[in-house]
CSV table of C-alpha atoms in Angstrom, one decimal:
chain,number,residue,atom,x,y,z
A,1,MET,CA,-67.8,188.7,-192.2
A,2,PRO,CA,-70.9,186.9,-193.1
A,3,GLN,CA,-73.8,189.3,-194.5
A,4,ARG,CA,-76.6,189.6,-192.1
A,5,PRO,CA,-79.5,187.9,-193.5
A,6,ASN,CA,-82.6,190.1,-194.4
A,7,PHE,CA,-85.8,190.0,-196.3
A,8,GLY,CA,-87.6,193.1,-197.0
A,9,GLY,CA,-85.6,195.2,-195.0
A,10,PHE,CA,-86.1,192.9,-191.7
A,11,ASP,CA,-83.6,190.9,-190.0
A,12,THR,CA,-84.4,187.2,-190.3
A,13,ARG,CA,-82.6,186.1,-187.3
A,14,ILE,CA,-84.7,184.9,-184.6
A,15,PRO,CA,-83.6,186.0,-181.3
A,16,PRO,CA,-84.0,183.5,-178.3
A,17,PHE,CA,-86.9,185.7,-176.9
A,18,THR,CA,-88.7,185.8,-180.1
A,19,ARG,CA,-88.1,182.2,-180.3
A,20,LYS,CA,-89.6,181.4,-177.0
A,21,VAL,CA,-92.7,183.5,-177.8
A,22,LEU,CA,-93.2,181.4,-181.2
A,23,PHE,CA,-92.9,178.3,-179.5
A,24,PHE,CA,-95.2,179.3,-176.7
A,25,LEU,CA,-97.9,180.4,-179.0
A,26,PHE,CA,-97.8,177.3,-181.0
A,27,GLY,CA,-97.9,175.2,-178.1
A,28,LEU,CA,-100.6,177.1,-177.0
A,29,TYR,CA,-102.7,176.8,-180.1
A,30,VAL,CA,-102.1,173.0,-180.5
A,31,LEU,CA,-103.4,172.5,-176.8
A,32,GLN,CA,-106.5,174.5,-177.4
A,33,LEU,CA,-107.0,172.7,-180.5
A,34,ILE,CA,-106.9,169.3,-178.9
A,35,LEU,CA,-109.2,170.8,-175.9
A,36,THR,CA,-111.8,172.1,-178.4
A,37,SER,CA,-111.8,169.2,-181.3
A,38,TRP,CA,-111.0,166.3,-179.2
A,39,ILE,CA,-112.3,166.8,-175.7
A,40,GLY,CA,-114.8,169.3,-176.2
A,41,PHE,CA,-113.7,172.0,-173.8
A,42,PRO,CA,-115.7,175.1,-174.5
A,43,LEU,CA,-113.4,177.9,-175.1
A,44,ASP,CA,-116.3,180.4,-175.3
A,45,THR,CA,-115.8,180.3,-171.4
A,46,LEU,CA,-112.6,182.1,-172.1
A,47,ALA,CA,-113.5,184.7,-175.0
A,48,TRP,CA,-115.0,188.1,-173.9
A,49,GLN,CA,-118.7,187.8,-174.2
A,50,LEU,CA,-121.3,190.8,-174.5
A,51,ASN,CA,-124.4,189.0,-173.3
A,52,THR,CA,-125.3,187.0,-170.2
A,53,LYS,CA,-122.4,184.7,-170.4
A,54,PHE,CA,-120.1,187.3,-169.8
A,55,SER,CA,-117.7,186.6,-166.7
A,56,LEU,CA,-115.1,188.8,-164.9
A,57,TRP,CA,-112.0,186.8,-166.2
A,58,GLN,CA,-113.2,187.0,-169.9
A,59,PRO,CA,-111.5,190.5,-170.4
A,60,PHE,CA,-108.2,188.8,-169.5
A,61,THR,CA,-108.3,185.1,-170.8
A,62,SER,CA,-109.7,186.4,-174.2
A,63,PHE,CA,-106.2,187.5,-175.2
A,64,LEU,CA,-105.2,183.9,-175.0
A,65,VAL,CA,-108.0,182.3,-176.7
A,66,ILE,CA,-106.3,181.6,-180.2
A,67,GLY,CA,-107.5,177.9,-180.7
A,68,LYS,CA,-110.8,179.0,-182.5
A,69,THR,CA,-108.7,180.8,-185.2
A,70,SER,CA,-108.0,178.9,-188.4
A,71,PRO,CA,-104.5,177.3,-189.0
A,72,LEU,CA,-103.9,179.6,-192.0
A,73,TRP,CA,-104.5,182.5,-190.0
A,74,PHE,CA,-102.6,181.5,-186.9
A,75,LEU,CA,-99.5,180.9,-189.2
A,76,ILE,CA,-99.9,184.6,-190.5
A,77,ASP,CA,-100.0,185.8,-187.0
A,78,LEU,CA,-96.7,183.9,-186.1
A,79,LEU,CA,-95.3,185.5,-189.3
A,80,MET,CA,-96.2,188.7,-187.8
A,81,VAL,CA,-94.5,187.9,-184.7
A,82,PHE,CA,-91.3,186.7,-186.5
A,83,PHE,CA,-91.0,190.0,-188.5
A,84,PHE,CA,-91.9,192.9,-186.0
A,85,LEU,CA,-91.0,191.5,-182.4
A,86,PRO,CA,-87.0,191.3,-182.9
A,87,PRO,CA,-86.5,194.8,-184.1
A,88,LEU,CA,-88.7,196.3,-181.2
A,89,GLN,CA,-86.6,194.1,-178.7
A,90,ARG,CA,-83.2,195.5,-180.3
A,91,THR,CA,-84.8,199.2,-180.1
A,92,TYR,CA,-86.3,199.0,-176.7
A,93,GLY,CA,-85.3,195.9,-175.0
A,94,ARG,CA,-87.2,193.0,-173.4
A,95,ARG,CA,-88.7,194.9,-170.7
A,96,ALA,CA,-90.0,197.3,-172.9
A,97,LEU,CA,-92.0,194.8,-174.8
A,98,TYR,CA,-93.6,193.5,-171.4
A,99,LYS,CA,-94.6,197.1,-170.9
A,100,LEU,CA,-96.1,197.3,-174.4
A,101,LEU,CA,-98.0,193.9,-173.7
A,102,SER,CA,-99.3,195.5,-170.2
A,103,ILE,CA,-100.3,198.8,-171.8
A,104,THR,CA,-102.3,197.2,-174.6
A,105,VAL,CA,-104.1,195.1,-172.4
A,106,GLY,CA,-105.0,198.0,-170.1
A,107,VAL,CA,-106.1,200.1,-173.1
A,108,CYS,CA,-108.3,197.3,-174.5
A,109,ILE,CA,-109.9,196.3,-171.4
A,110,VAL,CA,-110.8,200.2,-170.7
A,111,LEU,CA,-112.3,200.4,-174.1
A,112,GLY,CA,-114.1,197.1,-173.9
A,113,ALA,CA,-115.7,198.0,-170.7
A,114,PHE,CA,-116.5,201.4,-172.2
A,115,CYS,CA,-118.3,199.7,-175.3
A,116,MET,CA,-120.2,197.3,-172.8
A,117,VAL,CA,-121.5,200.0,-170.7
A,118,THR,CA,-122.6,202.4,-173.4
A,119,GLY,CA,-123.6,200.0,-175.7
A,120,ALA,CA,-121.1,201.1,-178.4
A,121,ALA,CA,-120.3,197.5,-179.3
A,122,VAL,CA,-123.3,195.1,-180.1
A,123,ALA,CA,-121.5,192.2,-181.6
A,124,GLY,CA,-119.0,189.8,-180.2
A,125,PRO,CA,-117.3,187.7,-178.9
A,126,PHE,CA,-113.5,188.9,-178.8
A,127,TYR,CA,-110.6,186.5,-178.4
A,128,GLY,CA,-107.0,186.2,-179.9
A,129,ILE,CA,-103.6,188.0,-180.0
A,130,GLU,CA,-104.5,190.5,-182.9
A,131,PRO,CA,-104.3,193.7,-180.5
A,132,PHE,CA,-100.9,192.8,-179.7
A,133,LEU,CA,-99.8,192.6,-183.0
A,134,SER,CA,-101.6,195.8,-183.8
A,135,ALA,CA,-99.4,197.4,-181.1
A,136,ALA,CA,-96.3,195.9,-182.2
A,137,ILE,CA,-96.8,197.1,-185.7
A,138,VAL,CA,-97.7,200.5,-184.8
A,139,ALA,CA,-94.6,200.8,-182.3
A,140,PHE,CA,-92.5,199.6,-185.2
A,141,CYS,CA,-93.9,201.6,-188.1
A,142,PHE,CA,-93.8,204.7,-186.2
A,143,THR,CA,-90.3,204.1,-184.7
A,144,ASN,CA,-89.0,203.6,-188.2
A,145,PRO,CA,-91.3,205.9,-190.2
A,146,ASN,CA,-89.2,206.0,-193.3
A,147,ALA,CA,-88.7,202.1,-193.6
A,148,GLN,CA,-89.8,200.5,-196.8
A,149,ILE,CA,-91.9,197.4,-196.1
A,150,LEU,CA,-93.0,195.1,-199.1
A,151,ILE,CA,-96.5,194.6,-199.0
A,152,PHE,CA,-97.3,191.1,-200.3
A,153,PHE,CA,-93.6,191.1,-200.5
A,154,VAL,CA,-93.4,193.1,-203.7
A,155,ILE,CA,-95.0,196.6,-203.3
A,156,PRO,CA,-92.6,198.8,-201.2
A,157,VAL,CA,-94.7,201.1,-198.8
A,158,LYS,CA,-93.3,203.5,-196.1
A,159,SER,CA,-93.7,202.2,-192.4
A,160,GLU,CA,-95.7,205.3,-191.4
A,161,TRP,CA,-98.4,205.1,-194.0
A,162,ILE,CA,-98.7,201.5,-192.9
A,163,ALA,CA,-99.2,202.5,-189.4
A,164,TRP,CA,-101.9,205.2,-190.0
A,165,PHE,CA,-103.8,203.0,-192.5
A,166,THR,CA,-104.2,200.3,-189.7
A,167,GLY,CA,-105.5,202.9,-187.1
A,168,ILE,CA,-107.8,204.3,-189.8
A,169,PHE,CA,-109.0,200.9,-191.1
A,170,SER,CA,-109.7,199.4,-187.3
A,171,LEU,CA,-111.7,202.8,-186.6
A,172,LEU,CA,-113.8,202.5,-189.8
A,173,LEU,CA,-114.3,198.9,-189.0
A,174,PHE,CA,-115.5,199.3,-185.4
A,175,LEU,CA,-117.7,202.1,-186.5
A,176,ALA,CA,-119.4,199.9,-189.4
A,177,GLY,CA,-119.8,196.8,-187.4
A,178,ARG,CA,-119.9,197.9,-183.8
A,179,ASP,CA,-117.8,194.8,-183.2
A,180,LEU,CA,-116.0,194.1,-180.0
A,181,SER,CA,-113.2,192.4,-181.8
A,182,HIS,CA,-112.9,195.7,-184.0
A,183,ALA,CA,-112.9,197.8,-180.7
A,184,MET,CA,-109.8,195.5,-179.4
A,185,TYR,CA,-107.9,196.0,-182.8
A,186,LEU,CA,-108.4,199.8,-182.3
A,187,GLY,CA,-107.1,199.4,-178.6
A,188,GLY,CA,-104.0,197.6,-179.8
A,189,TRP,CA,-103.2,200.5,-182.0
A,190,ILE,CA,-103.8,203.0,-179.4
A,191,GLY,CA,-101.8,201.0,-177.0
A,192,GLY,CA,-98.9,201.3,-179.5
A,193,VAL,CA,-99.2,205.0,-179.6
A,194,VAL,CA,-99.4,205.3,-175.9
A,195,PHE,CA,-96.4,203.1,-175.6
A,196,LEU,CA,-94.5,205.5,-177.9
A,197,ALA,CA,-95.6,208.5,-176.3
A,198,MET,CA,-94.2,207.4,-172.8
A,199,ARG,CA,-90.8,207.4,-174.7
A,200,ASN,CA,-91.5,210.7,-176.2
A,201,ARG,CA,-91.6,209.0,-179.7
A,202,GLY,CA,-94.3,208.4,-182.2
A,203,PRO,CA,-96.7,210.6,-184.4
A,204,PHE,CA,-97.6,212.9,-181.4
A,205,LYS,CA,-94.1,213.6,-180.2
A,206,LYS,CA,-94.2,217.3,-181.6
A,207,TYR,CA,-97.3,218.1,-179.6
A,208,MET,CA,-96.0,216.3,-176.6
A,209,ARG,CA,-92.9,218.5,-176.6
A,210,GLN,CA,-95.0,221.4,-177.1
A,211,TRP,CA,-97.1,220.4,-174.2
A,212,LYS,CA,-94.1,219.9,-172.0
A,213,LYS,CA,-92.7,223.3,-172.9
A,214,ARG,CA,-95.9,225.0,-172.0
A,215,GLN,CA,-95.8,223.1,-168.5
A,216,LYS,CA,-92.2,224.2,-168.1
A,217,LYS,CA,-92.9,227.9,-168.6
A,218,LYS,CA,-96.0,227.9,-166.2
A,219,ALA,CA,-93.7,226.3,-163.8
A,220,ARG,CA,-91.1,229.0,-164.2
A,221,LYS,CA,-93.8,231.6,-163.1
A,222,PRO,CA,-94.2,231.4,-159.3
A,223,PHE,CA,-95.9,234.8,-159.1
A,224,THR,CA,-97.9,237.2,-161.5
A,225,ILE,CA,-97.5,240.9,-162.0
A,226,ILE,CA,-100.5,243.0,-161.5
A,227,ASP,CA,-100.6,246.6,-162.4
A,228,GLY,CA,-101.8,248.4,-159.3
A,229,GLY,CA,-101.2,252.0,-160.5
A,230,LYS,CA,-98.5,254.2,-160.7
A,231,ASP,CA,-95.1,252.9,-159.3
A,232,THR,CA,-97.3,250.0,-157.5
A,233,TYR,CA,-96.6,246.4,-158.6
A,234,HIS,CA,-97.3,243.1,-157.0
């Protein structure tokens, strides 16, 4: 039997779904480069703005704007998709990946709206797929907390440490710069944790189990005993 190819603990075979996602992102990136560099289409109208240029569609279209990203950064994003998407699909299935996507979008939009209303974010705009990548990394790392990931392809680090580091780093970036993009990265991290919590997994599964036990105990008490005196109970 041929040995399964792997690189740093990851299966390097590309499933059909991941291949479709990679082709879609690459085609979308090339299309947006043509629109901006050759035709002059203003992609800022699709990015999430904080000023008077804000439009209702921007919180949704901003996740598809990747044409303003440098080619090197875009290739790094594709590499992240290549490594993290296949194991998540094997563990949870394709439909669960759509749920992860939906949860991430929902959390990011709520968090972004909160930042706009309260003035917590003062810098922008936001655009890109990084929140999805953050959610995928968190979901993978907390699902496989003891897996070893090679940082810079050399330094082995436990997956759980990477998951916590990305969350703390995103929070610190947002607190330091009050940037909408950093708020969205943090929203992606939260989206990944929420996705796992819905499956009773992740870093807070112990507390979720304790909470469910308390709820079950409350449900088993349809009445209470009140001491009304000698030989009298209700």
